[in-house]
């Protein structure tokens, strides 16, 4: 089971309605309304892995760069 400390260190890549992907922690993701998150990838162990995934999604054309 995840504890609160581990949950905060879990990172997600979330695609918004404007097609841009942003990096969010578990707590930030939980606070978003369902309408604000079209698609998401994760959890990732750290922010660096989430950034690498976001770069890959942009290169693959699944997300627009910010």
XYZ file of C-alpha atoms in Angstrom:
66
model
C 0.000 0.000 0.000
C 1.100 3.528 -0.676
C 1.673 5.823 2.236
C 1.144 9.578 2.067
C 4.848 10.280 1.549
C 5.079 7.869 -1.394
C 1.860 9.196 -2.915
C 3.277 12.725 -2.932
C 6.405 11.493 -4.714
C 4.382 9.787 -7.465
C 4.329 11.856 -10.626
C 1.878 11.764 -13.522
C 1.763 13.236 -17.012
C -1.740 14.591 -17.636
C -3.092 15.685 -21.007
C -5.432 18.655 -20.721
C -8.243 19.615 -23.084
C -5.892 22.006 -24.911
C -3.715 18.972 -25.837
C -0.804 20.157 -23.656
C 0.616 17.745 -21.105
C 1.577 18.836 -17.630
C 3.383 17.148 -14.760
C 1.375 16.649 -11.588
C 1.913 14.942 -8.263
C -0.632 12.449 -6.975
C -2.235 15.059 -4.703
C -2.500 17.580 -7.563
C -4.041 14.914 -9.784
C -6.594 14.029 -7.111
C -7.682 17.667 -6.841
C -8.403 18.047 -10.585
C -11.942 17.699 -11.871
C -12.421 14.774 -14.262
C -13.214 17.194 -17.099
C -9.759 18.766 -16.773
C -7.842 15.542 -17.418
C -8.481 13.856 -20.736
C -5.711 11.267 -20.481
C -2.906 10.480 -18.049
C 0.233 8.367 -17.795
C 1.925 7.196 -14.616
C 2.688 6.886 -11.810
C 6.388 7.560 -12.200
C 8.898 7.236 -9.357
C 10.272 10.737 -9.728
C 9.856 13.933 -11.674
C 12.731 13.087 -14.039
C 10.959 9.958 -15.308
C 7.742 11.924 -15.784
C 9.618 14.602 -17.754
C 11.161 11.941 -19.987
C 7.711 10.468 -20.656
C 6.302 13.926 -21.477
C 9.131 14.534 -23.960
C 8.379 11.184 -25.587
C 4.673 12.001 -25.819
C 5.458 15.350 -27.450
C 7.783 13.681 -29.964
C 5.118 11.057 -30.715
C 2.566 13.795 -31.370
C 0.310 12.848 -28.460
C 0.893 16.152 -26.629
C 1.535 19.690 -27.776
C 4.610 21.444 -26.376
C 3.938 24.239 -23.895
